[in-house]
mmCIF file of C-alpha atoms and ligand atoms in Angstrom:
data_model
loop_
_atom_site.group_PDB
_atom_site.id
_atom_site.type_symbol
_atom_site.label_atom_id
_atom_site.label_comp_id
_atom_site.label_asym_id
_atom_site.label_seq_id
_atom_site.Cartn_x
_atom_site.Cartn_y
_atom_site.Cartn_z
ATOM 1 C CA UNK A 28 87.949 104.733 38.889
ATOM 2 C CA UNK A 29 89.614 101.894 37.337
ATOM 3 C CA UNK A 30 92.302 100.246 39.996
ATOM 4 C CA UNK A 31 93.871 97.062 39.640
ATOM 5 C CA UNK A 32 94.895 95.990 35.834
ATOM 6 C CA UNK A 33 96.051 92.574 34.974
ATOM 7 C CA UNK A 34 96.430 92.275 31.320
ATOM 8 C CA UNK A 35 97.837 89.358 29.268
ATOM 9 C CA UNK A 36 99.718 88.423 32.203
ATOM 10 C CA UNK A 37 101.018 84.519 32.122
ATOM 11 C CA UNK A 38 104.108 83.579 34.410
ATOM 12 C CA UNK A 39 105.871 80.681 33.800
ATOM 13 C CA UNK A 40 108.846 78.821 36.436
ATOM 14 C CA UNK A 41 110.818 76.488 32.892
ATOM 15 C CA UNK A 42 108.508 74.494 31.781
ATOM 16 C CA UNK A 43 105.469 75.048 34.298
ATOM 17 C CA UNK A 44 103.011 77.510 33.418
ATOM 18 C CA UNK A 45 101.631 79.338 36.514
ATOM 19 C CA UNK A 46 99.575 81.274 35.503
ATOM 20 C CA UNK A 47 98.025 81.755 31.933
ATOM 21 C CA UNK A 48 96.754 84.739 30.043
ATOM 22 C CA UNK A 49 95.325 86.424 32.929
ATOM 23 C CA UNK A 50 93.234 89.239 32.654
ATOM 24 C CA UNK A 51 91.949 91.219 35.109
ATOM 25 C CA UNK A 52 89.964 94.940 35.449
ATOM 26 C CA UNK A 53 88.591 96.186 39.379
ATOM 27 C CA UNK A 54 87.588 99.312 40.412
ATOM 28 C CA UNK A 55 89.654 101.702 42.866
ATOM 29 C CA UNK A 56 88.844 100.518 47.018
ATOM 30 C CA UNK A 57 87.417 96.794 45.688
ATOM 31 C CA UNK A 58 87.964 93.906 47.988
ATOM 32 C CA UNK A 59 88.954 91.108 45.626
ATOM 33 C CA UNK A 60 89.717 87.751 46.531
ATOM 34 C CA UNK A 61 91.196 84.984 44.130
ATOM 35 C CA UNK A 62 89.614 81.768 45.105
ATOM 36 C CA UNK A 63 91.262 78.268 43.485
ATOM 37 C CA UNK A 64 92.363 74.528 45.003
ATOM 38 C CA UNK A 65 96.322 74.828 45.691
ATOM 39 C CA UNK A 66 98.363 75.235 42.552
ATOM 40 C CA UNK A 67 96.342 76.582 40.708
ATOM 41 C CA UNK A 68 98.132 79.957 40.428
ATOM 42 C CA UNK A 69 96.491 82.215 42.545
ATOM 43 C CA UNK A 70 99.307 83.285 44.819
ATOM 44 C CA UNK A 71 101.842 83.325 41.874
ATOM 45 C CA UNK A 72 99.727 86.219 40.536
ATOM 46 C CA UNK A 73 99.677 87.921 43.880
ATOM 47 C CA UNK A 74 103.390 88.206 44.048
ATOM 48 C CA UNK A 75 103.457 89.431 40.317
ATOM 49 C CA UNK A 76 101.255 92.389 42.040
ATOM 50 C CA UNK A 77 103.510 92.887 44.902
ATOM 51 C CA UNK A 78 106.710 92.868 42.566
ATOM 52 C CA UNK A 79 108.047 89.641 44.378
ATOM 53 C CA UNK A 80 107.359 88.010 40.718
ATOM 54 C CA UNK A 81 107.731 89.171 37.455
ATOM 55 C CA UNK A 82 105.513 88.095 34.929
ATOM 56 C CA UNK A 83 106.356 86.552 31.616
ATOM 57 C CA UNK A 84 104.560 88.365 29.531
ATOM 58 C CA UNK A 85 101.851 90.906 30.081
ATOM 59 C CA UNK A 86 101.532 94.123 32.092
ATOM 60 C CA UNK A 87 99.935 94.621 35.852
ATOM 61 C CA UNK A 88 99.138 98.534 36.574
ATOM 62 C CA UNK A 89 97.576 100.108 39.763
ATOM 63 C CA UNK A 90 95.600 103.603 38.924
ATOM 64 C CA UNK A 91 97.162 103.909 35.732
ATOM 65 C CA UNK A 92 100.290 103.067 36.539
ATOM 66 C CA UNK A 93 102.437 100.564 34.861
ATOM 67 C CA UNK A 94 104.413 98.296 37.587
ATOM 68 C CA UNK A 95 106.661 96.740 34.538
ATOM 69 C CA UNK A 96 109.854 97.034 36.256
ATOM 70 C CA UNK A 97 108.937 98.742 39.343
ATOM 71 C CA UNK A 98 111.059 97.601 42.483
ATOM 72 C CA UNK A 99 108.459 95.845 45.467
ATOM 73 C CA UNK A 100 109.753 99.005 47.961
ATOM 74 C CA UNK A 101 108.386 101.518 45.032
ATOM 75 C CA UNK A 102 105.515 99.901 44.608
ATOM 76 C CA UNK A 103 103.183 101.183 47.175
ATOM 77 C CA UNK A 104 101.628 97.946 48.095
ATOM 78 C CA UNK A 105 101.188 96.352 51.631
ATOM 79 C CA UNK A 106 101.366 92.799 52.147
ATOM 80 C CA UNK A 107 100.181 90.106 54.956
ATOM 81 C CA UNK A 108 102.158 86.637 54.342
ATOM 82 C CA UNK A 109 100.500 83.465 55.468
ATOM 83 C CA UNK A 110 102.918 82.905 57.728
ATOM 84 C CA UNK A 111 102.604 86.845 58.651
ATOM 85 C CA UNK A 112 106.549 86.582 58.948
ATOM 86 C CA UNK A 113 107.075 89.243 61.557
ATOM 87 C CA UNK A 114 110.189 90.064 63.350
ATOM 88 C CA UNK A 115 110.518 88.016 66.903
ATOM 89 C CA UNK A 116 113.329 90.030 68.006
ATOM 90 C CA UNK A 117 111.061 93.240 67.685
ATOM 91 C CA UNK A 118 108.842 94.776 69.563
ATOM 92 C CA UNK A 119 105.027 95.014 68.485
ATOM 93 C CA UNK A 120 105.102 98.599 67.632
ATOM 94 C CA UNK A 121 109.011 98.459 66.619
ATOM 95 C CA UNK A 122 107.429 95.736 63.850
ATOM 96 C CA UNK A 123 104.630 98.252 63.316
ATOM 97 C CA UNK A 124 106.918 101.116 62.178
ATOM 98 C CA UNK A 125 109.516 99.069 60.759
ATOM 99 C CA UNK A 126 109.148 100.910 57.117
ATOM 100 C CA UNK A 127 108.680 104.077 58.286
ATOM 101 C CA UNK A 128 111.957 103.955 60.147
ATOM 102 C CA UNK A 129 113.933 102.386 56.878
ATOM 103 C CA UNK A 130 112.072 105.698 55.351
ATOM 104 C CA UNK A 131 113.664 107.798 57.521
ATOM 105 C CA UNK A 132 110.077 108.947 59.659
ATOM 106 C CA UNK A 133 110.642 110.795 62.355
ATOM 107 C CA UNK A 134 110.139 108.813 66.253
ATOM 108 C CA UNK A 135 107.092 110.563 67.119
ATOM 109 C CA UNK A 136 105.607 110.213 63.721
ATOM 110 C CA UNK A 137 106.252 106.281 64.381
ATOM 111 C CA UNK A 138 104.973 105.834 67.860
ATOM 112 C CA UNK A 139 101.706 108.487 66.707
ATOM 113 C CA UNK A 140 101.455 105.848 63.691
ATOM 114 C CA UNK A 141 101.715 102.958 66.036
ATOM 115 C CA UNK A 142 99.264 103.948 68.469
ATOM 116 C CA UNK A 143 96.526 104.899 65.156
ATOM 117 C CA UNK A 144 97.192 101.669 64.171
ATOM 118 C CA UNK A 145 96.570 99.492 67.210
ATOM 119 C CA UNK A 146 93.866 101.600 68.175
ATOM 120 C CA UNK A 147 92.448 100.901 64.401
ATOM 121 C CA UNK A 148 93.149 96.945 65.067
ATOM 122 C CA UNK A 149 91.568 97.007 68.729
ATOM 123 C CA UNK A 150 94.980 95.977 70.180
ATOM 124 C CA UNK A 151 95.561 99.055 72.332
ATOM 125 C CA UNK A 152 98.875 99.262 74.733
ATOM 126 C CA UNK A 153 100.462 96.235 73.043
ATOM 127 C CA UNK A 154 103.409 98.234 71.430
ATOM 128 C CA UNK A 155 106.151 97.107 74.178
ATOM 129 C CA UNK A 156 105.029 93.769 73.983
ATOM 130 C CA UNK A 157 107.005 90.659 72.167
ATOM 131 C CA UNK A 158 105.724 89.061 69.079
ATOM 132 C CA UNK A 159 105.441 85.994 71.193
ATOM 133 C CA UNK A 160 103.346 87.111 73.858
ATOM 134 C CA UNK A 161 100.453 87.241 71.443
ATOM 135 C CA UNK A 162 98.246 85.197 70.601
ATOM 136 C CA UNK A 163 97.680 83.853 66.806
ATOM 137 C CA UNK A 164 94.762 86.356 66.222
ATOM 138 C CA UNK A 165 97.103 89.391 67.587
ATOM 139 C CA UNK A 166 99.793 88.314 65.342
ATOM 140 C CA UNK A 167 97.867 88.589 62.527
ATOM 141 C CA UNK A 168 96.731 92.134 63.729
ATOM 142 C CA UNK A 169 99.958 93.352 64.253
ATOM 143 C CA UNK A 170 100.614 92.218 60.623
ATOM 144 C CA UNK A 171 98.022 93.993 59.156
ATOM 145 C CA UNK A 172 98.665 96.928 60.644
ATOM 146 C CA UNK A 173 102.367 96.401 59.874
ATOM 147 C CA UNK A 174 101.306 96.015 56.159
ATOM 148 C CA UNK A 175 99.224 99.487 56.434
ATOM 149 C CA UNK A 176 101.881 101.543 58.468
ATOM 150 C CA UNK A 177 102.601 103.481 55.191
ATOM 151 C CA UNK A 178 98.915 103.975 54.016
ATOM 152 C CA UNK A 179 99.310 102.022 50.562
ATOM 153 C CA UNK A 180 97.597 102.301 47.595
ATOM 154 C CA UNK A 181 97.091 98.340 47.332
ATOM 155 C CA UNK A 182 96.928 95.663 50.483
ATOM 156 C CA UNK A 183 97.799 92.078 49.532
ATOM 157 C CA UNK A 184 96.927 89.246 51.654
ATOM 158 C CA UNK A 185 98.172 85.781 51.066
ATOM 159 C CA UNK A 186 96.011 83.207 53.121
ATOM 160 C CA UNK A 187 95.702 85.474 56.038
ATOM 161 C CA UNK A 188 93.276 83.484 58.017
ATOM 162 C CA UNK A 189 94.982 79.923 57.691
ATOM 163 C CA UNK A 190 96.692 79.979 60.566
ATOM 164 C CA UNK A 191 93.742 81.050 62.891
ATOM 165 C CA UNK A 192 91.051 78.315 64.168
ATOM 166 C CA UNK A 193 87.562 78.249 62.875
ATOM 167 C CA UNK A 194 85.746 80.491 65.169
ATOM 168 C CA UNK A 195 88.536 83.316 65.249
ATOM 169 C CA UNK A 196 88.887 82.858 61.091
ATOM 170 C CA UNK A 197 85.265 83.963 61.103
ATOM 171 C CA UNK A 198 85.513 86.725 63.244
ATOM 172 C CA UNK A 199 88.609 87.976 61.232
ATOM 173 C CA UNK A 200 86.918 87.704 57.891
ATOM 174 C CA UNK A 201 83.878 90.188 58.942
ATOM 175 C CA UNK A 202 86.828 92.452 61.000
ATOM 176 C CA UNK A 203 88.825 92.908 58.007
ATOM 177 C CA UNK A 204 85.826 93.862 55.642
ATOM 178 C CA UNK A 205 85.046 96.274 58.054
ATOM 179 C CA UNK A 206 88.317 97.444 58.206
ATOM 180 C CA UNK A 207 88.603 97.550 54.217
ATOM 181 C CA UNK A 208 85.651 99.334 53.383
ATOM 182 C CA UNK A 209 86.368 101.824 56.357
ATOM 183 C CA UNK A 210 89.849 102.264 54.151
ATOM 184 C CA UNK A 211 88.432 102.245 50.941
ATOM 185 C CA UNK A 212 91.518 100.780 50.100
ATOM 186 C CA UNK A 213 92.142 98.099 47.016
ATOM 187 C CA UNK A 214 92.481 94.899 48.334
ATOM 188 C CA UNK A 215 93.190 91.321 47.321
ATOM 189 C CA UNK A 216 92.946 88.530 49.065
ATOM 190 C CA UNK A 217 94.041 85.179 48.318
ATOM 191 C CA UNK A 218 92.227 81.876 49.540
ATOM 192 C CA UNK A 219 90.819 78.055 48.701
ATOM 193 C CA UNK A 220 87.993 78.799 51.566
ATOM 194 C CA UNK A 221 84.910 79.766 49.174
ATOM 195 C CA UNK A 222 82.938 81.346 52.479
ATOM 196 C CA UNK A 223 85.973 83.515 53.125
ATOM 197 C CA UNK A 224 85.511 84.998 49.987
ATOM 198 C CA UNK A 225 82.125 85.256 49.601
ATOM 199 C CA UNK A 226 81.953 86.727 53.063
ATOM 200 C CA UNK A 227 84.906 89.272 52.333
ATOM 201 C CA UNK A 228 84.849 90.329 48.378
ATOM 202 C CA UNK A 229 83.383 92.585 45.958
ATOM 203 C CA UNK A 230 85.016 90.402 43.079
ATOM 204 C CA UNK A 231 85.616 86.895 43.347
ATOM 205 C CA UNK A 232 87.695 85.155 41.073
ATOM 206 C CA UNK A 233 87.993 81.770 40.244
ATOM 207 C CA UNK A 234 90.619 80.076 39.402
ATOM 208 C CA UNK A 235 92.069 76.807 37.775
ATOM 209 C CA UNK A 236 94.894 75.261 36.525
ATOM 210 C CA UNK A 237 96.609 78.371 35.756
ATOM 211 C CA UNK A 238 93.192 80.490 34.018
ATOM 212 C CA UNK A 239 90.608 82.554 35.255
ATOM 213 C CA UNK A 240 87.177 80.537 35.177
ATOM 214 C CA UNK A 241 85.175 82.954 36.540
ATOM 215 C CA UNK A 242 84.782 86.583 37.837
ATOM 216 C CA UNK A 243 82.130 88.329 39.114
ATOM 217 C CA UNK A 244 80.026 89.325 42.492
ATOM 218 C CA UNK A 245 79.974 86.378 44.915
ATOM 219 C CA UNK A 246 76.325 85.891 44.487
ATOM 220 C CA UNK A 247 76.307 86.225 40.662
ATOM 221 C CA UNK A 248 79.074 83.193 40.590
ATOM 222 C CA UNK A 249 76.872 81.563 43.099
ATOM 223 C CA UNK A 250 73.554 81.675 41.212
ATOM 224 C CA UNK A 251 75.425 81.317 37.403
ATOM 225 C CA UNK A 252 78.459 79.692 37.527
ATOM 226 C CA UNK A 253 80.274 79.650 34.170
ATOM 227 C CA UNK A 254 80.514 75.831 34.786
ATOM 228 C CA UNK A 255 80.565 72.413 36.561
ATOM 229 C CA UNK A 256 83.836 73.467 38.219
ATOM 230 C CA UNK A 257 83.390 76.375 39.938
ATOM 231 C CA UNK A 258 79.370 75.435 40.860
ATOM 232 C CA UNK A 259 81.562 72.538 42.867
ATOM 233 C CA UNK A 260 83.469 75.019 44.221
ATOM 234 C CA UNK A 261 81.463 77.380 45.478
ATOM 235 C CA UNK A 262 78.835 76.308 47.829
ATOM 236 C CA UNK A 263 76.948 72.710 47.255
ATOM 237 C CA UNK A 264 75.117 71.893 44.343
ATOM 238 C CA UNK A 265 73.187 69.306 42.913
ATOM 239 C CA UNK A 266 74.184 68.193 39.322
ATOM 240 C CA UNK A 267 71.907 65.937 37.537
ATOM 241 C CA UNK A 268 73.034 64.152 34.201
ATOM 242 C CA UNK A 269 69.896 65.109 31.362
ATOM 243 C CA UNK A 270 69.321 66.201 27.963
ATOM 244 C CA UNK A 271 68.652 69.425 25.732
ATOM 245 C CA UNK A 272 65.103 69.373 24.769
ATOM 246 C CA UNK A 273 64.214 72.346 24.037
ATOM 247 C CA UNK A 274 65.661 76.415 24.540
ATOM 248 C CA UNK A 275 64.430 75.734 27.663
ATOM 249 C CA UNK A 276 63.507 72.516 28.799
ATOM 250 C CA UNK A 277 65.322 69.794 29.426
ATOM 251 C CA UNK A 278 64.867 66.122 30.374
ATOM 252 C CA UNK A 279 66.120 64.413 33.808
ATOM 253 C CA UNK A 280 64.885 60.816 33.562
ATOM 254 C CA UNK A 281 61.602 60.650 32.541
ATOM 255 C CA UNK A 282 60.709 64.061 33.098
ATOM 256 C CA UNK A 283 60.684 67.201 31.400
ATOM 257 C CA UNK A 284 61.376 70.370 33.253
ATOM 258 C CA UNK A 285 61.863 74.154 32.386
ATOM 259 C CA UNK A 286 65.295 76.144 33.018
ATOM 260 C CA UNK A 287 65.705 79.754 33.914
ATOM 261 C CA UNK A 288 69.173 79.591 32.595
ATOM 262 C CA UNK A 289 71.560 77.862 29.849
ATOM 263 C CA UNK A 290 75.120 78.514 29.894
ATOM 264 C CA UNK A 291 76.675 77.872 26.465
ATOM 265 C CA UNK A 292 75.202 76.742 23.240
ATOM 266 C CA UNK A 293 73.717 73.277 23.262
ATOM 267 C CA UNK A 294 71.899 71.501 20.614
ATOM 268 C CA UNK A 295 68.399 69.824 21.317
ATOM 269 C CA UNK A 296 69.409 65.911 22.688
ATOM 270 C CA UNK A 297 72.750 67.116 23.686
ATOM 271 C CA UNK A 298 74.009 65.629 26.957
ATOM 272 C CA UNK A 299 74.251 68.752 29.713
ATOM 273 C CA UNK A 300 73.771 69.153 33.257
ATOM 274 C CA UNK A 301 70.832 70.413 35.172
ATOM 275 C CA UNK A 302 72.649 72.574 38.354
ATOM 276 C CA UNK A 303 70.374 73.410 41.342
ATOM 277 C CA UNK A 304 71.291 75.021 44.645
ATOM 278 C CA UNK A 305 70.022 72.746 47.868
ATOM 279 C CA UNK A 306 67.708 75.438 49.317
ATOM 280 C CA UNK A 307 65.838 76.114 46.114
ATOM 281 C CA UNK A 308 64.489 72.434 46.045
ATOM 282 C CA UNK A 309 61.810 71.398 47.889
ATOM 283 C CA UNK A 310 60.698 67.908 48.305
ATOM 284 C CA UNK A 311 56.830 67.066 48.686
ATOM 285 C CA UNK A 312 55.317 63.704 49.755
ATOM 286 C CA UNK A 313 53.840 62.078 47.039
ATOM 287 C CA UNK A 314 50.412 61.954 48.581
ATOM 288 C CA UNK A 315 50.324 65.332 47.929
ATOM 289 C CA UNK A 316 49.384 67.234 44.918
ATOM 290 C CA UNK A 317 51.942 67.066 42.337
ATOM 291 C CA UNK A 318 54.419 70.703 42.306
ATOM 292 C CA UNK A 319 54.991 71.351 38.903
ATOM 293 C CA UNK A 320 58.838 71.265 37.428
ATOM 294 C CA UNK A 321 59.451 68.558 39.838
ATOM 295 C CA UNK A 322 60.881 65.059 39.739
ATOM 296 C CA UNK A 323 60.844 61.725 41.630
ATOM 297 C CA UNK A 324 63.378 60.084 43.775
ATOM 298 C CA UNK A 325 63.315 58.083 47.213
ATOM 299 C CA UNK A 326 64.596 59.578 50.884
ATOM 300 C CA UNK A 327 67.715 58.475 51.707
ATOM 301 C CA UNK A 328 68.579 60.282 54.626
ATOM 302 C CA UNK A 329 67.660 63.213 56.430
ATOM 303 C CA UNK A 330 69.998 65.140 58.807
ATOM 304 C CA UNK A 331 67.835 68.032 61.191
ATOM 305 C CA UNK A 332 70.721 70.396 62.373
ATOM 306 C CA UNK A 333 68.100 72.662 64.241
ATOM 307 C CA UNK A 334 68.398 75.967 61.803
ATOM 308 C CA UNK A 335 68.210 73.898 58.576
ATOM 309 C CA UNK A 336 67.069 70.470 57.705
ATOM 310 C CA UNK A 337 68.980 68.419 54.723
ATOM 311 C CA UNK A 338 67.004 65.892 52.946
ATOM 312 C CA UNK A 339 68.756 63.371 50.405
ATOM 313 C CA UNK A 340 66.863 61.898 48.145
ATOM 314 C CA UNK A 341 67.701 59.532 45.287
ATOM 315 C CA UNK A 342 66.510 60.518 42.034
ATOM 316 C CA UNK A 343 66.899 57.529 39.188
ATOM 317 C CA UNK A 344 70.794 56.993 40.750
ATOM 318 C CA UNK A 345 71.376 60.588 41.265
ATOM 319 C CA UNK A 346 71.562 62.606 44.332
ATOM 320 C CA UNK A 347 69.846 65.703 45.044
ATOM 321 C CA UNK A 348 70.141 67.144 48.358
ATOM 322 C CA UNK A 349 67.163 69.614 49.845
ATOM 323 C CA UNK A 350 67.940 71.899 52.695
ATOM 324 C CA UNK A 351 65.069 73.711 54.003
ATOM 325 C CA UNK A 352 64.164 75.631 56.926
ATOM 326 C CA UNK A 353 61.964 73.840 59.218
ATOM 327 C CA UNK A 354 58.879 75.963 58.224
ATOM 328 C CA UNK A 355 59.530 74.155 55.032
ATOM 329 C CA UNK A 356 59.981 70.897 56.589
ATOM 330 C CA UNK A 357 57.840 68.311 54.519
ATOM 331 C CA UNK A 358 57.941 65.814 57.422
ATOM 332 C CA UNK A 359 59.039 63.144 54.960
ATOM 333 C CA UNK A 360 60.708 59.960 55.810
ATOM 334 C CA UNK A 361 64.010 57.923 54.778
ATOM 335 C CA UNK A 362 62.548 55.069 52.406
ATOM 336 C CA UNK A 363 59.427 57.719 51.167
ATOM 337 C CA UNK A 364 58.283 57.947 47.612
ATOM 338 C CA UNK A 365 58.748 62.025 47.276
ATOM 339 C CA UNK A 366 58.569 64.455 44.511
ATOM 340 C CA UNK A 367 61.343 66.690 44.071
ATOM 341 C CA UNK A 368 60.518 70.276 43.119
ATOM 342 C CA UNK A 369 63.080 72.422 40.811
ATOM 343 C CA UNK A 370 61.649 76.112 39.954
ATOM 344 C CA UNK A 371 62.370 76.689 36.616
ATOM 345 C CA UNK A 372 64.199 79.933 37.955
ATOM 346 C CA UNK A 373 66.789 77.905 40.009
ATOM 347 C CA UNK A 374 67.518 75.811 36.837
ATOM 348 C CA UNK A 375 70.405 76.012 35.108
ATOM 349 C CA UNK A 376 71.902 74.564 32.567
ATOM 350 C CA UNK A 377 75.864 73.559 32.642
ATOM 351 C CA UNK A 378 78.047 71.937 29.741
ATOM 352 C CA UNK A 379 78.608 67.858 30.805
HETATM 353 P P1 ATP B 405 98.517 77.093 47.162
HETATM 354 O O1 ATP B 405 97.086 77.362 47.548
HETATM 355 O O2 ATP B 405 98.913 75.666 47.416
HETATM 356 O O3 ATP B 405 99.477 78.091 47.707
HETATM 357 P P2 ATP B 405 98.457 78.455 44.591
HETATM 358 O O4 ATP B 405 97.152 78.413 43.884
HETATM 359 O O5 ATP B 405 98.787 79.678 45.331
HETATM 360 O O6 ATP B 405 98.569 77.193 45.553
HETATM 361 P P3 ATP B 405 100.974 78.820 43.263
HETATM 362 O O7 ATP B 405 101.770 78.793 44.534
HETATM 363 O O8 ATP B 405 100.781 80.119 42.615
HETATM 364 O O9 ATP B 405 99.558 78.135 43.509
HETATM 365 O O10 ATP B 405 101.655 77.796 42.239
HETATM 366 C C1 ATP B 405 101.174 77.600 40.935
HETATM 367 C C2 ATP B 405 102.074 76.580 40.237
HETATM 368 O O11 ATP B 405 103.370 77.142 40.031
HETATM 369 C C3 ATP B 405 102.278 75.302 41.027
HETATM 370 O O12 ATP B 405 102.367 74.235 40.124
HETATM 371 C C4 ATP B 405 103.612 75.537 41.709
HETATM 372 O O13 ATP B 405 104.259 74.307 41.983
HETATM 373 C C5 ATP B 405 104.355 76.355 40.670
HETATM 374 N N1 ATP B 405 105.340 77.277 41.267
HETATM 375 C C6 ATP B 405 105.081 78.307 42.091
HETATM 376 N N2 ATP B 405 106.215 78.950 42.422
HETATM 377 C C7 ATP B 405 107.226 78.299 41.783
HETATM 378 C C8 ATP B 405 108.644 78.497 41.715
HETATM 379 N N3 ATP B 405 109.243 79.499 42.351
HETATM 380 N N4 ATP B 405 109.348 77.617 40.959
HETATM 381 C C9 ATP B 405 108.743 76.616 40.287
HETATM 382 N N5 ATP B 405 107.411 76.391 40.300
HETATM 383 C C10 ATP B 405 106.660 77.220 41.040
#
């Protein structure tokens, strides 16, 4: 069932745009998480969602329903700020229930709520507590469940793990896609950390300056990204400067070598770029027999980080960086004459 609508939506603040012709179809219960460097827009569009922001132009509906003009209270959407902005003169469960009580719930219906909830966020027996006798990671699960004390329709969450340290930020991510897809509930998340989204979302999408570059599965915009931009953004790649040669083939240096994709229409001698992800090259010695699709380069530098290896290797000026396993491991040396081996199915072609 269709969910979250964004349709022509731009937003401008004078003479900035914010965000420009946006739009935007997800299923009912997706995790979606918009992904951009700061300013580009992303959590402009998120407050247009919650009602904090009205758009310009355009139209955002949830389920069928047109939010034009609906008030944020009306809207039936929970939010998590980045600064999770909860009330230090409350108590944990008293921020919990907080809407309910505006709403007029009952006590017991907010202390059963609170307890459901804290049970739900593995913080049981917290309620009395203060907001600052937690610790960063309980704030932000007392925010959460704050956010879901009324069971909406659509959760927001704007940078929810920037506040936490590395190892706790992980842990969070996986938590709250369990927690999501336990609650089948529409969700969207925005963040600039590309493994945060590809570790939490359905639907990534990217963004830029103000537009949409890309949306789609994490792994789709991983394997085909619509263009130089977002295959820098998400994840490392290695982008060689070459030439159209044929509908497949292109040249890199002196060699020829097939593609498995093109994005875009090029003409034959146009100037493109070849994109390759690190662990779909493999570098050979050059004592051994030659791979096909492969080109040459020198070792530059080779880091061994126990569960990988990375191998840099200069190619004609360019770099190309290999990581392998070490069952892969080529046992090559900085300063070694190597071939570099591209499948034809990890090729693709971007516009220059
Ligand atoms: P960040 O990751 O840094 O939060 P973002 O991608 O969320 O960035 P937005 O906060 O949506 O970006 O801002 C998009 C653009 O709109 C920026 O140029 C910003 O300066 C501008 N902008 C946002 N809010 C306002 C406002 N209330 N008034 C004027 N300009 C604004």
């Amino acid at each position: 069932m269709t969910g979250l609508v964004i349709q022509d939506v731009t937003k401008k603040f004078g003479s900035i745009v914010a965000v420009e012709d946006v739009n935007l179809t997800f299923n009912s219960g997706e995790m979606i998480c918009f992904l951009g460097p700061s300013g580009c827009g992303k959590t402009t569009l998120l407050r247009m969602i919650a009602g904090l922001e009205e758009p310009t132009r355009g139209m955002i509906s949830i389920d069928g329903r047109d939010l034009t003009g609906v008030p944020v209270h009306k809207r039936d959407i929970g939010m998590v700020f980045q600064s999770f902005a909860l009330f230090p003169h409350l108590s944990v469960g008293e921020n919990i229930s907080y809407s309910m009580r505006i709403r007029g719930h009952s006590r017991s219906e907010c202390e059963d709520r609170v307890t459901e909830l804290l049970d739900m966020m593995h913080l049981p027996g917290v309620a009395d507590r203060r907001i600052s006798q937690l610790s960063g990671g309980q704030r932000q699960r007392v925010a959460i469940a704050r956010a879901l004390a009324l069971n909406p329709q659509v959760f927001l969450l704007d940078e929810p793990m920037s506040a936490l340290d590395a190892n706790l930020r992980e842990a969070m991510q996986i938590e709250l896609r369990k927690l999501q897809l336990e609650l089948g509930i529409t969700t969207v998340v925005v963040t600039h950390d590309q493994t945060e989204a590809m570790t939490m979302a359905d639907q990534i999408v990217v963004m830029g300056k103000a537009k949409v570059l890309q949306t789609g599965g994490p792994m789709d915009i991983y394997k085909t990204p619509a263009d130089k931009f977002v295959a820098g953004f998400i994840g490392t790649s290695n982008l060689l400067p070459a030439q159209m040669a044929g509908n497949d083939t292109v040249r890199v240096g002196g060699a020829e070598l097939k593609v498995g994709g093109v994005k875009g229409d090029h003409q034959s001698g146009e100037d493109v770029l070849l994109m390759t992800r690190p662990e779909e090259v493999f570098v050979h010695p050059v004592t051994d027999a030659p791979p096909a699709n492969a080109i040459s380069g020198t070792v530059t530098f080779v880091r061994d980080i126990g569960a990988t290896i990375e191998i840099l290797v200069d190619c004609a000026g360019n770099e190309v960086i290999s990581v392998l396993t070490p069952k892969d491991w080529p046992g090559v040396k900085v300063g070694e004459a190597v071939n570099v081996e591209m499948p034809a199915a990890a090729c693709n072609v971007l516009a220059a």
